[in-house]
Short mmCIF file of C-alpha atoms and ligand atoms in Angstrom, two decimals:
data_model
loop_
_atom_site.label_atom_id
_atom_site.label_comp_id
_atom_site.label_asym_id
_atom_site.label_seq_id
_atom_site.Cartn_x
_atom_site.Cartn_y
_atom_site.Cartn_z
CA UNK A 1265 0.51 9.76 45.20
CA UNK A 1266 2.90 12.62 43.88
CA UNK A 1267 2.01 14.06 41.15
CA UNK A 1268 4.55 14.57 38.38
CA UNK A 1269 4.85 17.39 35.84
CA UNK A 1270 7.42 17.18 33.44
CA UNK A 1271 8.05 19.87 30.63
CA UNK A 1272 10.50 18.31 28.24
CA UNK A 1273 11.37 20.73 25.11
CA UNK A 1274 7.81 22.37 25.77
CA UNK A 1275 5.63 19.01 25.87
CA UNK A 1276 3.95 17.95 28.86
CA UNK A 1277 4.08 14.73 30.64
CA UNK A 1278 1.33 13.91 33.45
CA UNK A 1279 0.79 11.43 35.52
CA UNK A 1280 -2.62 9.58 34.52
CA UNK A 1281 -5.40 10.91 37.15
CA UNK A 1282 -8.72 11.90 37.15
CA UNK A 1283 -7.72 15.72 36.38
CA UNK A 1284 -4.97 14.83 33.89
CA UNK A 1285 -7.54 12.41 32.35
CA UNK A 1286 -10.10 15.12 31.99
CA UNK A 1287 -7.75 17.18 30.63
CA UNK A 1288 -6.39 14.79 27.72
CA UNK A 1289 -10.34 14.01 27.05
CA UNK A 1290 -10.76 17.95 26.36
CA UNK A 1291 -7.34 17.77 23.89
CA UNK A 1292 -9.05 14.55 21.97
CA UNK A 1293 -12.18 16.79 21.73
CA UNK A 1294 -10.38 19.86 20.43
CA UNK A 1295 -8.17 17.56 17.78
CA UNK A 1296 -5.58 17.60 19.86
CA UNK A 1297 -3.11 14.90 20.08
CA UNK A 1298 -2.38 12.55 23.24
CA UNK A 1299 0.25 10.25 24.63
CA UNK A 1300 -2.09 7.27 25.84
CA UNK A 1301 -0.84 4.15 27.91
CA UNK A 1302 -2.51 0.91 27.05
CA UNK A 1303 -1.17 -2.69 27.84
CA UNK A 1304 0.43 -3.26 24.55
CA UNK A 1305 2.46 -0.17 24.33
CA UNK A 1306 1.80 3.63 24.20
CA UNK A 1307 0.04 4.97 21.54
CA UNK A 1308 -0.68 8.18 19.88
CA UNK A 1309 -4.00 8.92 20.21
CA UNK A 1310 -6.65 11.58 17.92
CA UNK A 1311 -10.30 11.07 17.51
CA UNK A 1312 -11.06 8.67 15.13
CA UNK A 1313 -14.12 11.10 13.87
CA UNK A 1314 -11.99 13.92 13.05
CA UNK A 1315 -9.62 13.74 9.84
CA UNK A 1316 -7.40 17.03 10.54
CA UNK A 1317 -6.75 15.63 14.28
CA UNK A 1318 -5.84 11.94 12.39
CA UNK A 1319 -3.96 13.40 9.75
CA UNK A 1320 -1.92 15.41 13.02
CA UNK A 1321 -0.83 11.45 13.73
CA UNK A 1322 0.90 11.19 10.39
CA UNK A 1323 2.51 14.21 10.56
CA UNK A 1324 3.94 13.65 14.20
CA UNK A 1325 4.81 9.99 13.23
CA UNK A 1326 6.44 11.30 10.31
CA UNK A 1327 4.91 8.86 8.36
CA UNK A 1328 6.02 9.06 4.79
CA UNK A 1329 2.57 7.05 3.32
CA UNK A 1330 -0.53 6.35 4.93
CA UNK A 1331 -0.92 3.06 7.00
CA UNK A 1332 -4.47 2.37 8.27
CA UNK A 1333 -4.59 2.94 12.31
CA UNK A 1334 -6.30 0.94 14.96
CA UNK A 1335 -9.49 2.32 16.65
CA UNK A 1336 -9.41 1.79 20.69
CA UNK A 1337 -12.80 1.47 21.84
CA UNK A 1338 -14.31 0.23 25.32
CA UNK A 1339 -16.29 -2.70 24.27
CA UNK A 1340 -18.18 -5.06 21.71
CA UNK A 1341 -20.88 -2.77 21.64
CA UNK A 1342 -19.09 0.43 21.43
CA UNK A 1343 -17.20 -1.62 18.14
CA UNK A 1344 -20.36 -2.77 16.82
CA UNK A 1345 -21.62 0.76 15.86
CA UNK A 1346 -18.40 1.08 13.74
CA UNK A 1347 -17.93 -2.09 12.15
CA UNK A 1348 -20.02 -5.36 10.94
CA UNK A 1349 -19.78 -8.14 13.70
CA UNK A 1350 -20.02 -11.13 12.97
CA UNK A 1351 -20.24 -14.48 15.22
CA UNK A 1352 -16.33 -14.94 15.32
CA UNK A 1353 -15.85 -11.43 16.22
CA UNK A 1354 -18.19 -12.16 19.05
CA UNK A 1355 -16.42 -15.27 20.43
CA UNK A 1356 -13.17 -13.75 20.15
CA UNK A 1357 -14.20 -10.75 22.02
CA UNK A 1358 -15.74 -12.80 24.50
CA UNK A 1359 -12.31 -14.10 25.21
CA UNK A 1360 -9.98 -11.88 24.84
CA UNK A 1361 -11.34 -8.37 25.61
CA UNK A 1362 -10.50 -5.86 26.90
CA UNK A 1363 -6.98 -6.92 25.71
CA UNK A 1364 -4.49 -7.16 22.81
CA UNK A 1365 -6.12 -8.28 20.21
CA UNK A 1366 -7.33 -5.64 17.28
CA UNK A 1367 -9.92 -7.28 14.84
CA UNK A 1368 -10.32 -6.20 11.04
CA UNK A 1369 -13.90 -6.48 10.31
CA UNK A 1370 -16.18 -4.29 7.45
CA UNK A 1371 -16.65 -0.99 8.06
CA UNK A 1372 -20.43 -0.46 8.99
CA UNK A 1373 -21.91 1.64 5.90
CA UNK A 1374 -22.28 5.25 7.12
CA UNK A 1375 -20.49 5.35 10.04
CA UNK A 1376 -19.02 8.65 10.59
CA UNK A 1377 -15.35 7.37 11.52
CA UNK A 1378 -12.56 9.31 9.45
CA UNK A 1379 -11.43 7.61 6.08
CA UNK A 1380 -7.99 8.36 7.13
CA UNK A 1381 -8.28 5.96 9.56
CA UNK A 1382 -8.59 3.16 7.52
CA UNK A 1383 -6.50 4.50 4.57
CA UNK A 1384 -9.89 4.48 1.92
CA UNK A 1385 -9.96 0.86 2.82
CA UNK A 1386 -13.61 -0.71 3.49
CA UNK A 1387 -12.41 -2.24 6.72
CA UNK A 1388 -11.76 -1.28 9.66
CA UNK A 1389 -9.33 -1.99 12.56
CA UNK A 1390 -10.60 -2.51 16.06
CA UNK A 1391 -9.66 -3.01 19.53
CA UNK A 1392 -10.76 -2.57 23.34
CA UNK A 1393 -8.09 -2.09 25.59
CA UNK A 1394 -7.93 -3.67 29.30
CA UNK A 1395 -5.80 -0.51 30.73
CA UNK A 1396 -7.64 1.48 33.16
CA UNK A 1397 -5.91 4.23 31.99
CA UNK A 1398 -6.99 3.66 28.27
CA UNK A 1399 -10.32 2.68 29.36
CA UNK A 1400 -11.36 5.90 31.38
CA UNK A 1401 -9.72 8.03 28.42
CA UNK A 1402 -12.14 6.71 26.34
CA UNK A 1403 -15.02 7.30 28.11
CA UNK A 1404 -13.87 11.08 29.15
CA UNK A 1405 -13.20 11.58 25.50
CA UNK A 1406 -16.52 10.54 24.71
CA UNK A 1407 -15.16 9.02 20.93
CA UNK A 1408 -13.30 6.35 19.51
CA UNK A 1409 -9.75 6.93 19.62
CA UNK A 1410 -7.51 6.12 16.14
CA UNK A 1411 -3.75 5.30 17.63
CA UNK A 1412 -0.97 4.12 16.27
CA UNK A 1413 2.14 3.07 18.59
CA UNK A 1414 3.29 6.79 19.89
CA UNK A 1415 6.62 6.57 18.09
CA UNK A 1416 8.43 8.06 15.19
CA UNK A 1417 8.20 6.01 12.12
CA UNK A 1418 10.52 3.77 11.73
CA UNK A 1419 11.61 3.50 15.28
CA UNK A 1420 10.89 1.19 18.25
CA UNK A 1421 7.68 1.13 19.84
CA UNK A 1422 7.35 3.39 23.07
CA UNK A 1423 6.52 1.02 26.06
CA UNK A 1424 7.06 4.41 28.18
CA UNK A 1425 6.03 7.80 28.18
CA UNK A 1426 9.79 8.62 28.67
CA UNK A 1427 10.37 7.03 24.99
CA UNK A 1428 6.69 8.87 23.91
CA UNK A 1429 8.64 12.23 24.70
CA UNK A 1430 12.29 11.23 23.20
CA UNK A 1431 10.48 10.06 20.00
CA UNK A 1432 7.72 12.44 19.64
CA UNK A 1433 8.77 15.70 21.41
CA UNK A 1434 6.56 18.79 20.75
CA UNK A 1435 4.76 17.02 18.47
CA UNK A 1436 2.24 15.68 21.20
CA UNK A 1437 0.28 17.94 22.98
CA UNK A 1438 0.19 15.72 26.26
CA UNK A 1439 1.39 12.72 27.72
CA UNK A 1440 -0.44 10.76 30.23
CA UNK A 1441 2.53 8.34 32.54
CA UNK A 1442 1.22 5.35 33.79
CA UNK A 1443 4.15 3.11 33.99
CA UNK A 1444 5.50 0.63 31.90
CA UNK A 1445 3.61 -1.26 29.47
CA UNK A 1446 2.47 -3.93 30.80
CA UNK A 1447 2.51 -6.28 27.91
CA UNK A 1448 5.32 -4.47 26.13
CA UNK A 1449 4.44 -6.03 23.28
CA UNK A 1450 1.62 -4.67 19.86
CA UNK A 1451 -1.39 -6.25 20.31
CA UNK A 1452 -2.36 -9.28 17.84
CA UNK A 1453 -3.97 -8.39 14.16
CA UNK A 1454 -6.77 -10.38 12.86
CA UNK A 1455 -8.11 -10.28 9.55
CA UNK A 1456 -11.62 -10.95 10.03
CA UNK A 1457 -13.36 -9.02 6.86
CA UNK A 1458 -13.33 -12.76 5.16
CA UNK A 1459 -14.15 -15.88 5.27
CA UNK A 1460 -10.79 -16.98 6.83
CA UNK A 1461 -9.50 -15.21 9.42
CA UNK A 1462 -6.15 -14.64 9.15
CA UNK A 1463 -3.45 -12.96 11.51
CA UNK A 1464 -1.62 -9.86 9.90
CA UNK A 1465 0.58 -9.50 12.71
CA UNK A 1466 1.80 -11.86 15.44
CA UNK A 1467 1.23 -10.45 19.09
CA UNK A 1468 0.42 -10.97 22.61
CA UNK A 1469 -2.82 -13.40 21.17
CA UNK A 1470 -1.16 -15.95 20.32
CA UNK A 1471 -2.66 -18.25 17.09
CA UNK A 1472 -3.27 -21.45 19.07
CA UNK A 1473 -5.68 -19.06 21.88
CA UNK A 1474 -7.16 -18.15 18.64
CA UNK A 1475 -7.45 -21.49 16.60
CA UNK A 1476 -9.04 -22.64 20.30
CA UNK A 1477 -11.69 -20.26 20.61
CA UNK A 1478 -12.66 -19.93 16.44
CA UNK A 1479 -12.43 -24.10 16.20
CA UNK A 1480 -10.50 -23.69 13.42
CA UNK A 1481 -6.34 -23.34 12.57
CA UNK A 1482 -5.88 -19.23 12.00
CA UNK A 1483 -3.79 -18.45 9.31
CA UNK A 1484 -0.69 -16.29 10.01
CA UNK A 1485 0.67 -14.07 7.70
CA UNK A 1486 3.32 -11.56 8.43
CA UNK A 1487 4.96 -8.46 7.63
CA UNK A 1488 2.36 -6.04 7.27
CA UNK A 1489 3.42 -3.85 10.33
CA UNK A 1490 6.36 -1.95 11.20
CA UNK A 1491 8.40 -5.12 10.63
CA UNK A 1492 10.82 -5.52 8.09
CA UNK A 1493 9.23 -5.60 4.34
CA UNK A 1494 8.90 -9.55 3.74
CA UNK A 1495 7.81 -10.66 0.06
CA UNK A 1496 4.26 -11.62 -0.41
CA UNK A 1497 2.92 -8.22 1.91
CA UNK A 1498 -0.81 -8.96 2.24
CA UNK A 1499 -1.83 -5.46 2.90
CA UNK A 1500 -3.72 -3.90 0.21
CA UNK A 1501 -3.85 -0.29 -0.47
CA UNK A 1502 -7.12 1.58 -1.17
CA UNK A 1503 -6.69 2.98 -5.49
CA UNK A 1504 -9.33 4.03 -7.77
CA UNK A 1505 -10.77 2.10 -10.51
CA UNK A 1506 -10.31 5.57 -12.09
CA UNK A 1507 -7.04 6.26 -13.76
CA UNK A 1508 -5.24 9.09 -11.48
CA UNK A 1509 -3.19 12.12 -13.83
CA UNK A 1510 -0.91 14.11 -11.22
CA UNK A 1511 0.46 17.58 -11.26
CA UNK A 1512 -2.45 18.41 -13.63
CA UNK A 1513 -2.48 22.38 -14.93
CA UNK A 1514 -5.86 22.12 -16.93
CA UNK A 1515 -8.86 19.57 -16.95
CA UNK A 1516 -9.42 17.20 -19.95
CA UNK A 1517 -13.20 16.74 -21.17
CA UNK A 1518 -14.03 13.98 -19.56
CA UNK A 1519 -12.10 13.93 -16.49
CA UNK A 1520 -13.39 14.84 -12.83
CA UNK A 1521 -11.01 17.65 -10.87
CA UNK A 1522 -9.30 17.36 -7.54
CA UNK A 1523 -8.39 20.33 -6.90
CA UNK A 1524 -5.64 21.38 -4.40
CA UNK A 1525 -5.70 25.11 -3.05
CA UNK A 1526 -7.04 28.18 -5.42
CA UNK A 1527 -8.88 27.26 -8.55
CA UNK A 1528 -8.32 30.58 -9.85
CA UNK A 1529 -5.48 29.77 -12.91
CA UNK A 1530 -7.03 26.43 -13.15
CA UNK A 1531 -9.10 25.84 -17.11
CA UNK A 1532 -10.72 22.87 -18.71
CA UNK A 1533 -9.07 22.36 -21.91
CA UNK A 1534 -12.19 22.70 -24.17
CA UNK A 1535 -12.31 26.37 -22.61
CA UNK A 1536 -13.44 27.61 -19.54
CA UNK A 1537 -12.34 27.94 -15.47
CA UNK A 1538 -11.97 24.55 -13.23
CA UNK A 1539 -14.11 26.46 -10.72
CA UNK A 1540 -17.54 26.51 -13.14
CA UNK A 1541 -17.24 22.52 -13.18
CA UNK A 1542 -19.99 20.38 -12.07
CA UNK A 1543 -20.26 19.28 -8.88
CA UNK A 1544 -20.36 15.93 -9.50
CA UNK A 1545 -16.93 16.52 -11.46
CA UNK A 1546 -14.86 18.70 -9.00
CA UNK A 1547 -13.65 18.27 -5.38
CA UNK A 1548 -11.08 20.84 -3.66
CA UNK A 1549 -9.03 18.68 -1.02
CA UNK A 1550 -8.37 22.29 0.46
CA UNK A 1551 -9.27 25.57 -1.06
CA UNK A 1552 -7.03 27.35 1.87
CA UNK A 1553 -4.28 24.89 0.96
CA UNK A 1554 -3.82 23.58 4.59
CA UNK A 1555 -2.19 20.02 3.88
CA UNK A 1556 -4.31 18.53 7.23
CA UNK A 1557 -7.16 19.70 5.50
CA UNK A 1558 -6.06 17.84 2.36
CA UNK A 1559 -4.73 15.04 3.89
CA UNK A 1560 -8.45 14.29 5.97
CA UNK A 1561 -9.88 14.57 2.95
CA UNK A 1562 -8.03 12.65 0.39
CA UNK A 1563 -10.15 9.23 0.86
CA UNK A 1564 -13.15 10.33 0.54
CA UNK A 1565 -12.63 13.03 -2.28
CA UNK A 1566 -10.63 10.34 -4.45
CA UNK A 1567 -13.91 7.86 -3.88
CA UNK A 1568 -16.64 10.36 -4.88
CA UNK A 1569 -14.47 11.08 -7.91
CA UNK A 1570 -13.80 7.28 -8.86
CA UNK A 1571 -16.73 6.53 -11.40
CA UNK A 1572 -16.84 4.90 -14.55
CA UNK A 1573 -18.11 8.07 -16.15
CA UNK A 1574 -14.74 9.86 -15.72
CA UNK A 1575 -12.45 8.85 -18.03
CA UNK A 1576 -9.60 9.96 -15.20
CA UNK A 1577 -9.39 12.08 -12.02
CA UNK A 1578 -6.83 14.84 -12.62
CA UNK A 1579 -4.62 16.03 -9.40
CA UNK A 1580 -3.34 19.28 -9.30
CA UNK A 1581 0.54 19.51 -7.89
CA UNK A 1582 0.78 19.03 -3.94
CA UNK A 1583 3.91 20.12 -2.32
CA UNK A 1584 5.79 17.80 -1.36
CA UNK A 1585 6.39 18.72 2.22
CA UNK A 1586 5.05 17.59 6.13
CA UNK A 1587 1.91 15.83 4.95
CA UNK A 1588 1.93 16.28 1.41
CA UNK A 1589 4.66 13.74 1.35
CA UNK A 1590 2.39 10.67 2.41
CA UNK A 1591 -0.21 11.89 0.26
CA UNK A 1592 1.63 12.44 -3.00
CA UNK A 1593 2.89 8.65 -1.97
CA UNK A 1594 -1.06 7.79 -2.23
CA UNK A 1595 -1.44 9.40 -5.19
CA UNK A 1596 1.45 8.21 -6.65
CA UNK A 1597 0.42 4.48 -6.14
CA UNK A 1598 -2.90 5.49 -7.44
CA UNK A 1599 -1.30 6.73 -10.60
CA UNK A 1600 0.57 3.83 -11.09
CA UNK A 1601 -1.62 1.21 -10.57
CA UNK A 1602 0.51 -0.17 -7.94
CA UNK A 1603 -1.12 -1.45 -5.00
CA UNK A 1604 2.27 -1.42 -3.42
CA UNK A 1605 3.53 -1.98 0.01
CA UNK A 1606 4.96 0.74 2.99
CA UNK A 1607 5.40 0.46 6.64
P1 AMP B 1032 0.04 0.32 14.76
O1 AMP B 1032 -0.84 1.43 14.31
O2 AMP B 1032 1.49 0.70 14.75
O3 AMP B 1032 -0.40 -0.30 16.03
O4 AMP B 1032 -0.15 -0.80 13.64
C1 AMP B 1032 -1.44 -1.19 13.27
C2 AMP B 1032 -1.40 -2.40 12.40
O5 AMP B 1032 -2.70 -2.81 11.99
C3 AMP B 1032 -0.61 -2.13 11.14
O6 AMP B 1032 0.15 -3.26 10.85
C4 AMP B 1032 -1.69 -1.90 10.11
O7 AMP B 1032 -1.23 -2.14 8.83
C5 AMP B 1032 -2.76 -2.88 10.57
N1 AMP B 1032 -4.11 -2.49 10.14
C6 AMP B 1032 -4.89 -1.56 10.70
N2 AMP B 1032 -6.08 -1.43 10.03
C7 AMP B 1032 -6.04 -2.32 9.03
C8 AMP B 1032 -6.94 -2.68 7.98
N3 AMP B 1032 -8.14 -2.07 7.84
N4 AMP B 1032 -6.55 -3.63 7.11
C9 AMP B 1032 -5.35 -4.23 7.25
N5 AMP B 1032 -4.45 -3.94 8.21
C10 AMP B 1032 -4.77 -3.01 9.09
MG1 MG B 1033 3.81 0.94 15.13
#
């Protein structure tokens, strides 16, 4: 088989082998970004461990807010270190992996997968894809990979790497071709972190495979992807409890600090510098003022700050630029009280 090497405005495309593979695995390891072919349709793949390398999808997507990604994994067991599974999970694995169908289960306490993954949310989306391609990228990378469809927000999914490199030029560091997609189509969403399952979006699964193998009808309930806004979204957005105060320029007594570059011109308003705060108070999304930084950190920094004991968390200004555009639409939300809907 030839091997093809195409350099299109300085990204590379590579046809999936063993060497290309190994190659993309060292990329994933170095928080690089990667082209991936699955069955559904291509996706942009980071490690799901590593927040700067997630927040990289964002900014390549151009994603203007924050949608929780899917984690590709290469089995039940792989999944169950990452998430609670429960009995339903297990049947429906049983069934339909590896294959298009991502299940939303609870995110197993501790488990070290970025909160910018699943958008501060306490679940987690998972999948195991039945590409060979997909499946041996995995295991070279040696982590779960977070991966959205490989496409420029608000434009079609890429169901080649040809559309990968029109939609995503430089912005992906490499491209592995195998082909069209085979399914050409996202995979199936399943809510599974309640009682009733319900779908979140409609895909190659179909409901009545599912209904069959769960015993009972699935709910379907649509919108929540890069479909059309319908009415009646059922996605919910991660928000502190904790009322949010943006583009703050001192720190009220009882409110908790999250800080955003130097500290140095920052005061609390019964006297003193930001930067003598206690701990439990103060969190710096990025002292160096890198907006991946910030952006991998923004779940987790709003959540240790969200206690009843602050009367609010106070933001200092984030420009509104690349990255900071999706988080200032976070933060905005959070201000409002809006759990809101996006893409
Ligand atoms: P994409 O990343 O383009 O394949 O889309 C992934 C889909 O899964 C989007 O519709 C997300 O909103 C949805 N999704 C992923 N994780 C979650 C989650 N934890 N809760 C609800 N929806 C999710
Ligand atoms: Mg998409």
């Amino acid at each position: 088989m030839g091997v093809m090497v195409a350099l299109l405005r300085g990204m590379v495309i590579k046809t999936a082998n063993k060497d290309s593979i190994e190659e993309a695995a060292q990329i994933l390891r170095d928080g690089g970004l990667v082209g991936m072919p699955t069955e559904t349709v291509y996706g942009l793949a980071a490690n799901a461990f590593d927040g700067q390398a997630v927040a990289r999808i964002f900014e390549a997507k151009g994603r203007p807010s924050f949608n929780p990604l899917i984690v590709h994994v290469l089995d039940l067991a792989a999944a169950g270190v990452l998430v609670e599974v429960d009995d339903r999970a297990e049947a429906l694995a049983d069934r339909f992996w590896p294959g298009p169908l991502t299940m939303i289960l609870p995110r197993k306490a501790g488990t070290d997968i970025s909160e910018l993954v699943s958008a501060g949310l306490p679940t987690l989306a998972v999948r195991a894809p039945r590409h060979k391609v997909t499946q041996a990228l995995i295991r070279a990378a040696g982590v779960p990979l977070a991966a959205p469809s490989a496409n420029r927000s608000g434009s079609l999914s890429p169901t080649s790497p040809i559309h990968v490199a029109d939609s995503l030029g430089e912005n992906v560091d490499l491209i592995l071709a195998a082909g069209p997609s085979e399914v050409g189509l996202e995979s199936t969403v399943i809510d599974l972190s309640s009682n009733v399952a319900v779908i979140l979006r409609p895909g190659a699964v179909t409901p009545e495979e599912i209904s069959a193998v769960l015993g009972v009808e699935v709910l379907v309930e649509t919108g929540v992807s890069d479909a059309p806004k319908s009415p009646g979204l059922v996605l919910k957005h991660y928000a502190p409890d904790t009322p949010v105060r943006l583009n703050a320029v001192d720190v009220g007594d009882g409110e908790a600090l999250l800080g955003f570059g130097s500290l140095k011109f920052m005061g609390q308003k019964s006297g003193g510098a930001a930067a003598d705060m206690d701990e439990s108070r103060l969190r710096n999304l990025s002292e160096d003022g890198d907006l991946h930084e910030a952006a991998a950190h923004l779940f987790a920094m709003l959540k240790e700050l969200d206690r009843p004991e602050h009367s609010a968390i106070a933001v200092m200004a984030i420009p509104d630029e690349g990255l900071g555009i999706a988080i200032n639409d976070r933060l905005m939300r959070a201000a409002s009280g809006s759990q809101g809907q996006d893409d």
